[in-house]
PDB file of C-alpha atoms and ligand atoms in Angstrom:
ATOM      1  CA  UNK O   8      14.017  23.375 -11.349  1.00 52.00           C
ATOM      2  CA  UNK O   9      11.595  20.117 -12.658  1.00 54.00           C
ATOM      3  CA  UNK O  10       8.584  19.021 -12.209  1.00 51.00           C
ATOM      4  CA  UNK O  11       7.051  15.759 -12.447  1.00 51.00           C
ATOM      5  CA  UNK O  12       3.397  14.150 -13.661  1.00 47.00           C
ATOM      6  CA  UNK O  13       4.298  11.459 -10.610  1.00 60.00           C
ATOM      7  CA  UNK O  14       3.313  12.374  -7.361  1.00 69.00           C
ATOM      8  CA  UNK O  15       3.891   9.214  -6.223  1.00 73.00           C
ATOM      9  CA  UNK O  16       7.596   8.867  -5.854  1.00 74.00           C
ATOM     10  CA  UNK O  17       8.449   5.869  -3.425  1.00 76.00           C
ATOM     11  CA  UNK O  18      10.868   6.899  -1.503  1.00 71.00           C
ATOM     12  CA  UNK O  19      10.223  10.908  -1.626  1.00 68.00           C
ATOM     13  CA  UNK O  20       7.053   9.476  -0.562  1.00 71.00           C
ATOM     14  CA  UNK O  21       8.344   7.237   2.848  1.00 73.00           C
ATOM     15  CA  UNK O  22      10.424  10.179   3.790  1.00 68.00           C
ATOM     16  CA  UNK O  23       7.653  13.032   3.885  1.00 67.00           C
ATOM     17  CA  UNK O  24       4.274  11.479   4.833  1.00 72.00           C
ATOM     18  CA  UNK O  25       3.473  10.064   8.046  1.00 83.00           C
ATOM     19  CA  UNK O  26       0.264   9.150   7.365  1.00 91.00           C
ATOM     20  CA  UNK O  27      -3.594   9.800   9.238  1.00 94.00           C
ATOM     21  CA  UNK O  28      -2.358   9.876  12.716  1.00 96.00           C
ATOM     22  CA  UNK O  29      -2.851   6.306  14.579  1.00 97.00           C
ATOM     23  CA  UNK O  30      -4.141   4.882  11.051  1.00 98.00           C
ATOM     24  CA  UNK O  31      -1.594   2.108  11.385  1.00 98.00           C
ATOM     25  CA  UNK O  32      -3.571   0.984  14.770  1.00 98.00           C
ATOM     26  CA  UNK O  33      -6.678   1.694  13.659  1.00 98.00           C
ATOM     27  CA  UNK O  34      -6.655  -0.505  10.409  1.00 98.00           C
ATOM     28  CA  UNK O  35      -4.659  -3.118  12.155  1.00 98.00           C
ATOM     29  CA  UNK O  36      -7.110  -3.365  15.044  1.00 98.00           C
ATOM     30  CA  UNK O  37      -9.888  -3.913  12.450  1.00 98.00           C
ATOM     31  CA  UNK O  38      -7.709  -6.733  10.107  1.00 98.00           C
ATOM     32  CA  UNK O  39      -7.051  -8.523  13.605  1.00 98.00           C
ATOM     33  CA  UNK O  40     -10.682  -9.137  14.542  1.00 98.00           C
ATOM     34  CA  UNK O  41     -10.758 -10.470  10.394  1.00 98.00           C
ATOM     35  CA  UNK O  42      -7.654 -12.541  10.932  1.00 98.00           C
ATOM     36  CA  UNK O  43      -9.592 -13.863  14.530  1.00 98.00           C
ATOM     37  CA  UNK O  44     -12.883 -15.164  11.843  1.00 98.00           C
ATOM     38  CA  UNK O  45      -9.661 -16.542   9.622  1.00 98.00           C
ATOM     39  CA  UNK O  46     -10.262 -14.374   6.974  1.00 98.00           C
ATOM     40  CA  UNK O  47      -7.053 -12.805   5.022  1.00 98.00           C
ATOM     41  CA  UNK O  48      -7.645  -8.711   4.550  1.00 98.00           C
ATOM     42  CA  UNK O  49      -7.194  -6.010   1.241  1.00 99.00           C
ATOM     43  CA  UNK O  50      -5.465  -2.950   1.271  1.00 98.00           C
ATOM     44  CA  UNK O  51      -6.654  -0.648  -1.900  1.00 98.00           C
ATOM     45  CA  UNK O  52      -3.984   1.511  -2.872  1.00 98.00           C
ATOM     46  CA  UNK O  53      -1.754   0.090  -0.697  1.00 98.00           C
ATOM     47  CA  UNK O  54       1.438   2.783  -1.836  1.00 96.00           C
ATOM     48  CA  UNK O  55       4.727   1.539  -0.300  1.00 96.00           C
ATOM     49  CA  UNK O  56       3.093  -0.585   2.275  1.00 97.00           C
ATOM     50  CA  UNK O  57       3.256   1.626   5.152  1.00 96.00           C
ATOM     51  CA  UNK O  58       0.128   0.210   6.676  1.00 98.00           C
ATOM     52  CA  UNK O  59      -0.366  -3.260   4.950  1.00 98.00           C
ATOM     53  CA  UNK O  60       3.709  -4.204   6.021  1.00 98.00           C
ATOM     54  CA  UNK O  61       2.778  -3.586   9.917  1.00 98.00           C
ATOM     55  CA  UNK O  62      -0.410  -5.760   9.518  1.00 98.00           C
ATOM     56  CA  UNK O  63       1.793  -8.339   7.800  1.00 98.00           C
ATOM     57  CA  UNK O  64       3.971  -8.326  10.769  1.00 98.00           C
ATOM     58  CA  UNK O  65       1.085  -8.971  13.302  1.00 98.00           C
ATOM     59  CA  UNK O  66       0.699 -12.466  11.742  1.00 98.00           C
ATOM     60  CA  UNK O  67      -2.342 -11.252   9.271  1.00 98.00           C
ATOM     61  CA  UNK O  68      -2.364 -12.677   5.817  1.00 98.00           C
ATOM     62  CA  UNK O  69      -2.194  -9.143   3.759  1.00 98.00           C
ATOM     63  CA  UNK O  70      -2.928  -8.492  -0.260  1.00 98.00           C
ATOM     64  CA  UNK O  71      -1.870  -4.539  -0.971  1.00 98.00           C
ATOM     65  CA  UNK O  72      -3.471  -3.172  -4.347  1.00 98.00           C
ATOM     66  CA  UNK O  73      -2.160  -0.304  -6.187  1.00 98.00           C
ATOM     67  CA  UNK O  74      -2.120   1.023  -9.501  1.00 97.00           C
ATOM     68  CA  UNK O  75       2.220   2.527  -9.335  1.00 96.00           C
ATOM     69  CA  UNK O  76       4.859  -0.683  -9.893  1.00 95.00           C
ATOM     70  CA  UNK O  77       7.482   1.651  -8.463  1.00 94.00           C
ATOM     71  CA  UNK O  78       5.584   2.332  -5.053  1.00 95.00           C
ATOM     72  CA  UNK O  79       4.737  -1.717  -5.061  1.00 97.00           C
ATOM     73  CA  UNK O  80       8.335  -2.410  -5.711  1.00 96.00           C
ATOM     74  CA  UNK O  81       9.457  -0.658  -2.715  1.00 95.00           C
ATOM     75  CA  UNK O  82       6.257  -2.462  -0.933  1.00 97.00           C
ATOM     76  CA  UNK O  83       7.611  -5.987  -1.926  1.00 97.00           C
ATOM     77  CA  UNK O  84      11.404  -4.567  -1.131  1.00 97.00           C
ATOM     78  CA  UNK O  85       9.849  -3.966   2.185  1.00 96.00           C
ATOM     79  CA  UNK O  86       8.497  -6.783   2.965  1.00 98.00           C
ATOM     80  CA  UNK O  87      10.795  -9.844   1.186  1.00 97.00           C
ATOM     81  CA  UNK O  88      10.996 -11.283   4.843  1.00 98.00           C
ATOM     82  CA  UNK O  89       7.305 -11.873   5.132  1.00 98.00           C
ATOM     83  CA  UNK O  90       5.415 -15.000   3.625  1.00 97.00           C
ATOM     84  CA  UNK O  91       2.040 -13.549   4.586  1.00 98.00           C
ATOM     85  CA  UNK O  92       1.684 -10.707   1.902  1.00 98.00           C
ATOM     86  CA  UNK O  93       1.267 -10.629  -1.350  1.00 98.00           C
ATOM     87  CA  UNK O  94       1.356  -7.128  -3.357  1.00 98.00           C
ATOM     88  CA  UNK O  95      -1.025  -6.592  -6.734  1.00 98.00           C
ATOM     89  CA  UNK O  96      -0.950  -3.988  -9.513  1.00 98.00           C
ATOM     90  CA  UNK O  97      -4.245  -3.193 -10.378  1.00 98.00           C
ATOM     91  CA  UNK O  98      -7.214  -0.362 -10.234  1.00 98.00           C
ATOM     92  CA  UNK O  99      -9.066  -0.262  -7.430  1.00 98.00           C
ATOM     93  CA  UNK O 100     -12.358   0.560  -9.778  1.00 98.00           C
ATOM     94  CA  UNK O 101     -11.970  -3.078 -11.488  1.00 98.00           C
ATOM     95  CA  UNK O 102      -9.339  -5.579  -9.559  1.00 98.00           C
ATOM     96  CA  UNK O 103     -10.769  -9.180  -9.320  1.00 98.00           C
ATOM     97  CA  UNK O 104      -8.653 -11.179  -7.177  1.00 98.00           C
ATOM     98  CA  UNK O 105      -9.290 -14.801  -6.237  1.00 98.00           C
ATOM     99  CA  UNK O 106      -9.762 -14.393  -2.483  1.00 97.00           C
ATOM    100  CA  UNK O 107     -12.548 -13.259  -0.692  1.00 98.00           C
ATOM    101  CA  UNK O 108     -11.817 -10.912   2.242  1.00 98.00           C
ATOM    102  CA  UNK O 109     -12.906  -9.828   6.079  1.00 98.00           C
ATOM    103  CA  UNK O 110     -11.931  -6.483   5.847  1.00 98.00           C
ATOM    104  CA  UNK O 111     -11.244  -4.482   3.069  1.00 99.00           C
ATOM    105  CA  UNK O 112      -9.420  -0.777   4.260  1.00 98.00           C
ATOM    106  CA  UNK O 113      -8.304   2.279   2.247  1.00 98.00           C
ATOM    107  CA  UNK O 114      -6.390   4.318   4.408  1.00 98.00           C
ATOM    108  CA  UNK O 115      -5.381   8.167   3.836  1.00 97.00           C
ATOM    109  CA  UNK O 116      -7.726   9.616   2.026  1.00 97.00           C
ATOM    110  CA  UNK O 117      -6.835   7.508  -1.287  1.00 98.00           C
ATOM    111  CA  UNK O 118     -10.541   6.665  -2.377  1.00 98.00           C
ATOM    112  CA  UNK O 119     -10.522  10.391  -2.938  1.00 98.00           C
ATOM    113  CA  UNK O 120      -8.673   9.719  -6.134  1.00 98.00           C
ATOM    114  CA  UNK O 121     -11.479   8.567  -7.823  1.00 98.00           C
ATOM    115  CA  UNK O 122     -12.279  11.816  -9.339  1.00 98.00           C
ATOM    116  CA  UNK O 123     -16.033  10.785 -10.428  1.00 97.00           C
ATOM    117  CA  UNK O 124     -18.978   9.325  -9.310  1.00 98.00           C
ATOM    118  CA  UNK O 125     -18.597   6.549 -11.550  1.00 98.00           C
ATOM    119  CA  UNK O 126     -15.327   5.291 -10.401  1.00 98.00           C
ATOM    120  CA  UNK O 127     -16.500   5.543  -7.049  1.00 98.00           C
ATOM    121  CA  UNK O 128     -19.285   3.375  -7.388  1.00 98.00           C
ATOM    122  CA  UNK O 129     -17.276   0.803  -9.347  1.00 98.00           C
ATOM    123  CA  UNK O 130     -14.793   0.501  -6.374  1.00 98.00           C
ATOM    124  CA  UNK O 131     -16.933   0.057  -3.459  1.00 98.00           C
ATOM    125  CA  UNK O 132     -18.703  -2.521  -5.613  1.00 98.00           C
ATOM    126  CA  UNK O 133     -15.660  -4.848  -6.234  1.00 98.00           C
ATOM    127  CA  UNK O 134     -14.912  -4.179  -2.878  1.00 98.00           C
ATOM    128  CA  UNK O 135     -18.224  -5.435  -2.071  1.00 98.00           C
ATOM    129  CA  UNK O 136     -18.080  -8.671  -4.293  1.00 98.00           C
ATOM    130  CA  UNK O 137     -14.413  -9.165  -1.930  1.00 98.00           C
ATOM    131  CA  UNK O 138     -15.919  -9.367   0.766  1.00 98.00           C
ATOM    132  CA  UNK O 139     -17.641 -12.324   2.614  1.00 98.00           C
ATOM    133  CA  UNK O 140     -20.964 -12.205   3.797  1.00 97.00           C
ATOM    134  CA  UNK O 141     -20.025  -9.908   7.394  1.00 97.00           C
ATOM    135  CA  UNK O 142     -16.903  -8.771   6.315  1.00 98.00           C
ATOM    136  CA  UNK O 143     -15.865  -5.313   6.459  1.00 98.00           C
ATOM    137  CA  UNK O 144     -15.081  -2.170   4.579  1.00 98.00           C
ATOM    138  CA  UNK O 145     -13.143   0.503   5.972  1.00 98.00           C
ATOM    139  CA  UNK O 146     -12.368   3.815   4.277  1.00 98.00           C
ATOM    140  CA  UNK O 147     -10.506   7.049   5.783  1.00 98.00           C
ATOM    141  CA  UNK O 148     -11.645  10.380   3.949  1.00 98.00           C
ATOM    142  CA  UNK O 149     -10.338  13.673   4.759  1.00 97.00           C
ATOM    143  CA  UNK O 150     -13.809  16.197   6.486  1.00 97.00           C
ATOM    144  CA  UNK O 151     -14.040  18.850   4.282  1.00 96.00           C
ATOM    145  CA  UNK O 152     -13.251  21.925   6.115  1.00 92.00           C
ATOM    146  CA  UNK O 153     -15.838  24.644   4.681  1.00 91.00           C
ATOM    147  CA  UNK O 154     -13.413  27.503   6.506  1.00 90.00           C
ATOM    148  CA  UNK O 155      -9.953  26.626   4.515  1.00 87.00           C
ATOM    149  CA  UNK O 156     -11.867  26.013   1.286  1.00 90.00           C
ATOM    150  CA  UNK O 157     -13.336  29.459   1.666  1.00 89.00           C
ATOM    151  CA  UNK O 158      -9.811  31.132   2.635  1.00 87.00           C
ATOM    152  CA  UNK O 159      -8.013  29.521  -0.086  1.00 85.00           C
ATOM    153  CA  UNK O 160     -11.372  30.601  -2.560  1.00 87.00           C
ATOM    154  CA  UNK O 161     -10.775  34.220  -1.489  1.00 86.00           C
ATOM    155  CA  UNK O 162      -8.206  36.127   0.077  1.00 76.00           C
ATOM    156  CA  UNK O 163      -5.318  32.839  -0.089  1.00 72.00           C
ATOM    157  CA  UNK O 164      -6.335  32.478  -3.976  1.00 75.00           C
ATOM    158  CA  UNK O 165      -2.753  31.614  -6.354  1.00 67.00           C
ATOM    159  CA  UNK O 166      -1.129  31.664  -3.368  1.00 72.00           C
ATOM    160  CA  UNK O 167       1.532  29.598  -1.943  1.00 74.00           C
ATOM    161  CA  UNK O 168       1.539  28.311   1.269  1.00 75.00           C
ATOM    162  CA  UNK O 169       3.581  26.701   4.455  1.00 70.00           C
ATOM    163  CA  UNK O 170       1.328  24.238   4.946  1.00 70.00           C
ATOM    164  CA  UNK O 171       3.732  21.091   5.259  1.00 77.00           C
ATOM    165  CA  UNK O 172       6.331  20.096   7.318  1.00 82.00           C
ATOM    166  CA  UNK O 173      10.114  20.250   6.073  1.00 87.00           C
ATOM    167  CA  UNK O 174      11.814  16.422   5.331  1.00 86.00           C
ATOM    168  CA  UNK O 175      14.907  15.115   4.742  1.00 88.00           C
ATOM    169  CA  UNK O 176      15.638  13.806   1.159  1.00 85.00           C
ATOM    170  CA  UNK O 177      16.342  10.757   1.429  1.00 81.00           C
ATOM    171  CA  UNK O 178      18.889  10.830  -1.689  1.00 81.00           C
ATOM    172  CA  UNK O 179      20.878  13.468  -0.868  1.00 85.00           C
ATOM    173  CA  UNK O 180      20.638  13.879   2.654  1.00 88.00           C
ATOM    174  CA  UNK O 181      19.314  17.697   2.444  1.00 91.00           C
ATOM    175  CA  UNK O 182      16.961  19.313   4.130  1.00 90.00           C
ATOM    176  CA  UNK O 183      13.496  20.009   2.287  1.00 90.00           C
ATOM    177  CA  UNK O 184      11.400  22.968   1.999  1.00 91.00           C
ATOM    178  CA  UNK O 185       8.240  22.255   1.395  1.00 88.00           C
ATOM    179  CA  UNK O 186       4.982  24.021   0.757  1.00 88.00           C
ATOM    180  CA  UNK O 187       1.778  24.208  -0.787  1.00 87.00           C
ATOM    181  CA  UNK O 188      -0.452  26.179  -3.668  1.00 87.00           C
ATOM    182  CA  UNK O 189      -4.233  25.090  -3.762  1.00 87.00           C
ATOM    183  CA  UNK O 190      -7.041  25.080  -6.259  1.00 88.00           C
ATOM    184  CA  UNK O 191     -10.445  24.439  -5.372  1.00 91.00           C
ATOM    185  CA  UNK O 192     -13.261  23.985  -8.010  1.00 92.00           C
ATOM    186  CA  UNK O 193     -16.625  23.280  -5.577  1.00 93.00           C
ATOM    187  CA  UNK O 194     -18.790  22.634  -8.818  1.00 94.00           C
ATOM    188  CA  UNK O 195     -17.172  19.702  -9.333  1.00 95.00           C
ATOM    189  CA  UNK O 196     -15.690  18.975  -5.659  1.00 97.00           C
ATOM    190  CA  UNK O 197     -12.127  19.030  -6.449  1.00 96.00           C
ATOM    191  CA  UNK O 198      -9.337  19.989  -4.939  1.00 94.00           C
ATOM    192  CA  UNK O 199      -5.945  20.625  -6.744  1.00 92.00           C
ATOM    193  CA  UNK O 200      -2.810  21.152  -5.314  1.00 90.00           C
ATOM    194  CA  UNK O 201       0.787  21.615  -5.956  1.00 89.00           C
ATOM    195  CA  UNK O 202       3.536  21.006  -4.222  1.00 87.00           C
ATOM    196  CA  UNK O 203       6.496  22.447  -3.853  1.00 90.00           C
ATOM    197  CA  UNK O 204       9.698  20.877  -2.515  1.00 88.00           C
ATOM    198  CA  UNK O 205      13.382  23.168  -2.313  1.00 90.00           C
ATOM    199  CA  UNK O 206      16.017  20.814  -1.496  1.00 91.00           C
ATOM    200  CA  UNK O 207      18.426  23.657   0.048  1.00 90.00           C
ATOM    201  CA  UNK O 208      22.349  23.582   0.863  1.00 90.00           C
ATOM    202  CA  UNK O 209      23.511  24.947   4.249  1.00 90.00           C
ATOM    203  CA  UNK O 210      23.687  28.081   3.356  1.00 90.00           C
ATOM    204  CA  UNK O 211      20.015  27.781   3.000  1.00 88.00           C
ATOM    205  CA  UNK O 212      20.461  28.579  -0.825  1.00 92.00           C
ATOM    206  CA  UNK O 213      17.910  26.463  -3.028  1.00 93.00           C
ATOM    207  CA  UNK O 214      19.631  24.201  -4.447  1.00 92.00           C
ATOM    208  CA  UNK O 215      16.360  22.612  -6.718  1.00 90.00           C
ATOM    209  CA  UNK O 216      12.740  22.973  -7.137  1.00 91.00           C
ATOM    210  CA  UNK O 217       9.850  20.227  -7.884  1.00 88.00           C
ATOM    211  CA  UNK O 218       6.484  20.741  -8.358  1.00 89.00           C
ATOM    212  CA  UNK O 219       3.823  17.744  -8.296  1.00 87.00           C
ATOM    213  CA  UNK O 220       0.087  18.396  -8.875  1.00 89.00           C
ATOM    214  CA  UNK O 221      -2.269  15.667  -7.027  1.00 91.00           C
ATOM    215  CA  UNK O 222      -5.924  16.536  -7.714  1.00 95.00           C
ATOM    216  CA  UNK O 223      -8.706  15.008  -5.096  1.00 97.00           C
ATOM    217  CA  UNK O 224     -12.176  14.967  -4.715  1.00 98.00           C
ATOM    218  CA  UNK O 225     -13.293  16.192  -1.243  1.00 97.00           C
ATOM    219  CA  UNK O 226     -16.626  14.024   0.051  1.00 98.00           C
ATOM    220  CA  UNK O 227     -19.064  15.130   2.443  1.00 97.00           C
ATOM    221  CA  UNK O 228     -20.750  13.225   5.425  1.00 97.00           C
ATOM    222  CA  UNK O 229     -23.716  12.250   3.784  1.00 98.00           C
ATOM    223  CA  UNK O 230     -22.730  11.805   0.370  1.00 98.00           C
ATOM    224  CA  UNK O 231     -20.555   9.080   1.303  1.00 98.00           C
ATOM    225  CA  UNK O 232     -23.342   6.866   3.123  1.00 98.00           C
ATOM    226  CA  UNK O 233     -25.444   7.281   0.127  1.00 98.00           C
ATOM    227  CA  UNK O 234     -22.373   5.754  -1.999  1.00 98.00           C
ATOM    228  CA  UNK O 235     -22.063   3.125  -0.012  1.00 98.00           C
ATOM    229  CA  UNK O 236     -25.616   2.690   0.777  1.00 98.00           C
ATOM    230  CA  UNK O 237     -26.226   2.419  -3.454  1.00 98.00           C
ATOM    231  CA  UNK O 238     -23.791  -0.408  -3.279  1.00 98.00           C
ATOM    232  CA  UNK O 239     -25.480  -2.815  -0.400  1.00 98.00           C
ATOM    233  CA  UNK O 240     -23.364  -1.323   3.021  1.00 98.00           C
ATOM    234  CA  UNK O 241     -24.747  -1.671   5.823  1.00 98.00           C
ATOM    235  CA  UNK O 242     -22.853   1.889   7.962  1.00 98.00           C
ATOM    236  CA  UNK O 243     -21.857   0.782  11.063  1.00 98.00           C
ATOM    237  CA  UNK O 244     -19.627   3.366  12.296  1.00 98.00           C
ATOM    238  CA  UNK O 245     -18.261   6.876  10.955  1.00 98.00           C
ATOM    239  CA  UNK O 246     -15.204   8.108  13.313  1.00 98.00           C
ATOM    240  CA  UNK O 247     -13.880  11.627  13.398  1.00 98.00           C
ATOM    241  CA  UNK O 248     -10.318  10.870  13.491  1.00 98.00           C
ATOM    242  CA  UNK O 249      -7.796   7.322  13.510  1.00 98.00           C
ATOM    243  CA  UNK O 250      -8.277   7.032  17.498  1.00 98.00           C
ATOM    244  CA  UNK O 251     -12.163   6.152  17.365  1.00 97.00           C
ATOM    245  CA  UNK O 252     -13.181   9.641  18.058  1.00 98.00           C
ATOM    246  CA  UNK O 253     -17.150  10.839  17.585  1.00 97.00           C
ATOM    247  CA  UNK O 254     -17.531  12.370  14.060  1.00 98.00           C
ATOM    248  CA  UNK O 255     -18.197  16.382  14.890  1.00 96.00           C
ATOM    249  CA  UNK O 256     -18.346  19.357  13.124  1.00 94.00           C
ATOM    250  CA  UNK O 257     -14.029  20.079  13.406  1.00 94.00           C
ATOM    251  CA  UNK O 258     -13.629  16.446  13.189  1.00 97.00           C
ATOM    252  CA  UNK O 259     -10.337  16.427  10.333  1.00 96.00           C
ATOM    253  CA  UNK O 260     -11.292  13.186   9.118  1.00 98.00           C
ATOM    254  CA  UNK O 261     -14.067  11.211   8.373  1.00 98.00           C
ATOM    255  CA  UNK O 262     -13.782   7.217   8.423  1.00 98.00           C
ATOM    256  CA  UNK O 263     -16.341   5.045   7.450  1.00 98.00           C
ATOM    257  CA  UNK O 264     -16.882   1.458   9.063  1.00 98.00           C
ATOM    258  CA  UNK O 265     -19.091  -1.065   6.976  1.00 98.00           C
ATOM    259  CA  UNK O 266     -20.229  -4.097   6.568  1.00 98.00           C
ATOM    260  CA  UNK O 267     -21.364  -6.584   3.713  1.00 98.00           C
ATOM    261  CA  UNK O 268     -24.545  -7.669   5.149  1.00 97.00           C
ATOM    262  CA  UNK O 269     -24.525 -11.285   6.382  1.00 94.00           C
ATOM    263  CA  UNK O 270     -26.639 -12.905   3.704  1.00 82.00           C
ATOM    264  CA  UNK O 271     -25.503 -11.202   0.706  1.00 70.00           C
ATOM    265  CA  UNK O 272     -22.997 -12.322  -1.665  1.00 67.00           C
ATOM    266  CA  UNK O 273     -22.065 -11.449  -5.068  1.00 62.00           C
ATOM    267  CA  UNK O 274     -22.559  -7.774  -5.950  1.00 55.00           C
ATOM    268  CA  UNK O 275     -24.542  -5.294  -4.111  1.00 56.00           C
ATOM    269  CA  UNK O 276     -28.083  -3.310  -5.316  1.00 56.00           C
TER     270      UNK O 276
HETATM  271  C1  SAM I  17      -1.783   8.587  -0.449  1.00 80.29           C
HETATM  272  S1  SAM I  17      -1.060   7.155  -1.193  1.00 80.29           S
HETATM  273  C2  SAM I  17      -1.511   6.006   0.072  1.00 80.29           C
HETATM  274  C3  SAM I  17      -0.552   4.864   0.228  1.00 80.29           C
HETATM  275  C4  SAM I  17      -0.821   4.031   1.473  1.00 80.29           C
HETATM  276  N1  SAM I  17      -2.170   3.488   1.504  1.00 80.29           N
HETATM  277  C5  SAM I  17      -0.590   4.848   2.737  1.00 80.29           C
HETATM  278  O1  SAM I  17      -1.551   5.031   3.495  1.00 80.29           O
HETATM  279  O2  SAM I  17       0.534   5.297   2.943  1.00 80.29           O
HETATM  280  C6  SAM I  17      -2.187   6.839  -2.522  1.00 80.29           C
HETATM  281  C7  SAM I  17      -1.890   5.625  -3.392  1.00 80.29           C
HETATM  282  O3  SAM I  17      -3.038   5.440  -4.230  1.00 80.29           O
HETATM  283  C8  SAM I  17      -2.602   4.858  -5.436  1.00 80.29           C
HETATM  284  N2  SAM I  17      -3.705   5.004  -6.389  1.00 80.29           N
HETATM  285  C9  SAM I  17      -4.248   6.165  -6.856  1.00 80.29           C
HETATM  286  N3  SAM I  17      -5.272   5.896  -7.678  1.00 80.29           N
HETATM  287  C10 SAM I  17      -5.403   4.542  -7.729  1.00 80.29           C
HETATM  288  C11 SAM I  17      -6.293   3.657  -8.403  1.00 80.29           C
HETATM  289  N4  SAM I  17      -7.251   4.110  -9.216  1.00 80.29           N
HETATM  290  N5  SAM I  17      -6.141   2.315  -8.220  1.00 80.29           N
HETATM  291  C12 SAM I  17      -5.152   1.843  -7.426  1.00 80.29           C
HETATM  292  N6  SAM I  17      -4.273   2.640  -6.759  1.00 80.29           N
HETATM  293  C13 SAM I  17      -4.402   3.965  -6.901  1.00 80.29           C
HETATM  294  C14 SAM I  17      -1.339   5.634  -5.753  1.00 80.29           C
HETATM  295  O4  SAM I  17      -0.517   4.946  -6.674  1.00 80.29           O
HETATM  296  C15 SAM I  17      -0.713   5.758  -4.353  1.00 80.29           C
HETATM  297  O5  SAM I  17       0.206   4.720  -4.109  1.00 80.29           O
END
């Protein structure tokens, strides 16, 4: 049995998430009409590449931001064919990069790291003094889902549940159980989970157990305009889902299209 502080393993990572379904498509559709004004795009918290290598590959010039050296390492392992992308460690509350962008995107729910209102409003505004005047911000939150917060609040409370699929370790070539336990504290809008991942033998026997914590804050509809209205966005569009769909009340995500007004530069209000 272990556990381990770093949720964020590279290649544990590659092998169990697939990502916001059509996110790859979505964000590359968006960095293509950048690429088409000649304008290079930013991935914050840009992990292991998985969407910033496939824009790469379209012919878009690509920088990928993240705070982990191992999960850029296995970006820039990736990606040592391409000339077009270039990968940065950094915080996505206070990068300052030499370019200026058309489209800034954080896919997969990762602005919902930024645990405080504080850090939140210090990344959309470097995002903001990124862009240039018309370019774009894209961000992909999860829709809080008032009906699974209340379940795991009550009756699913210290619980542990099957709500993951099973992998494939990479390293060993076993098959992984994995499940979840969740915390929610709604004063502060936080959500804390643990995972837990039994590599088994084929027998079905567990063979080992790790736990990693990863601790969000859940957003809701309006909150997020207001954030990105206090930093000079101009909303364009706010999707239910990575295919374009109508934001509704079951939508599962919630992703937020906006734009630097043409005029401003510098930092926003
Ligand atoms: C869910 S992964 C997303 C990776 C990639 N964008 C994707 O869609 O597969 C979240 C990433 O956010 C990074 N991260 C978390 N907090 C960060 C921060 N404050 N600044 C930069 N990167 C951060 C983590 O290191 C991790 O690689």
């Amino acid at each position: 049995m272990s556990s381990s502080d770093n949720f964020y393993e590279p290649r544990a990572y590659d092998a169990r998430v697939q990502g916001v379904p059509g996110d790859v498509e979505f964000f590359l559709g968006l960095a293509k009409d950048a690429d088409a004004d000649g304008h290079p795009v930013l991935e914050l918290a840009t992990g292991t590449g998985r969407v910033a290598i496939p824009i790469a590959r379209a012919g878009v010039t690509v920088v990928g931001l993240d705070r982990s050296k191992e999960m850029l390492a296995e970006a820039k392992a990736k990606s040592q064919d391409l000339g077009n992308v270039r990968w940065v460690k950094a915080e996505m509350t206070s990068f300052d990069l030499p370019e200026r962008f058309g489209l800034v995107f954080v896919p997969f729910r990762s602005f919902q790291h930024l645990l405080t209102v504080t850090d939140q409003l210090a990344c959309l505004r470097r995002v903001h003094n990124h862009l240039v005047p018309g370019g774009r911000l894209a961000i992909d939150v999860f829709n809080p889902d008032i009906v699974v917060m209340g379940q795991w609040l009550g009756f699913k409370r210290g619980g542990v549940h099957k709500r993951r699929d099973d992998y494939v370790s990479p390293a060993s070539e076993r098959l992984v159980k994995a499940r979840e336990s969740r915390d929610y504290n709604p004063a502060n809008q936080e959500v804390e989970s643990t995972f837990i991942d039994e590599e088994l033998d084929d027998e079905g026997a567990v063979l080992s157990r790790v736990y990693r914590g990863l601790k969000l804050r859940y957003i809701f509809r309006y909150e997020m305009e207001h954030l990105l209205a206090r930093t000079g966005f101009e909303i364009e569009d706010v999707f239910g889902d990575c295919y374009g769909s109508p934001f509704g009340d079951t939508s599962p995500e919630m992703v937020f299209v906006a734009r630097k007004p043409v005029g401003q530069s510098g930092h926003g209000p």
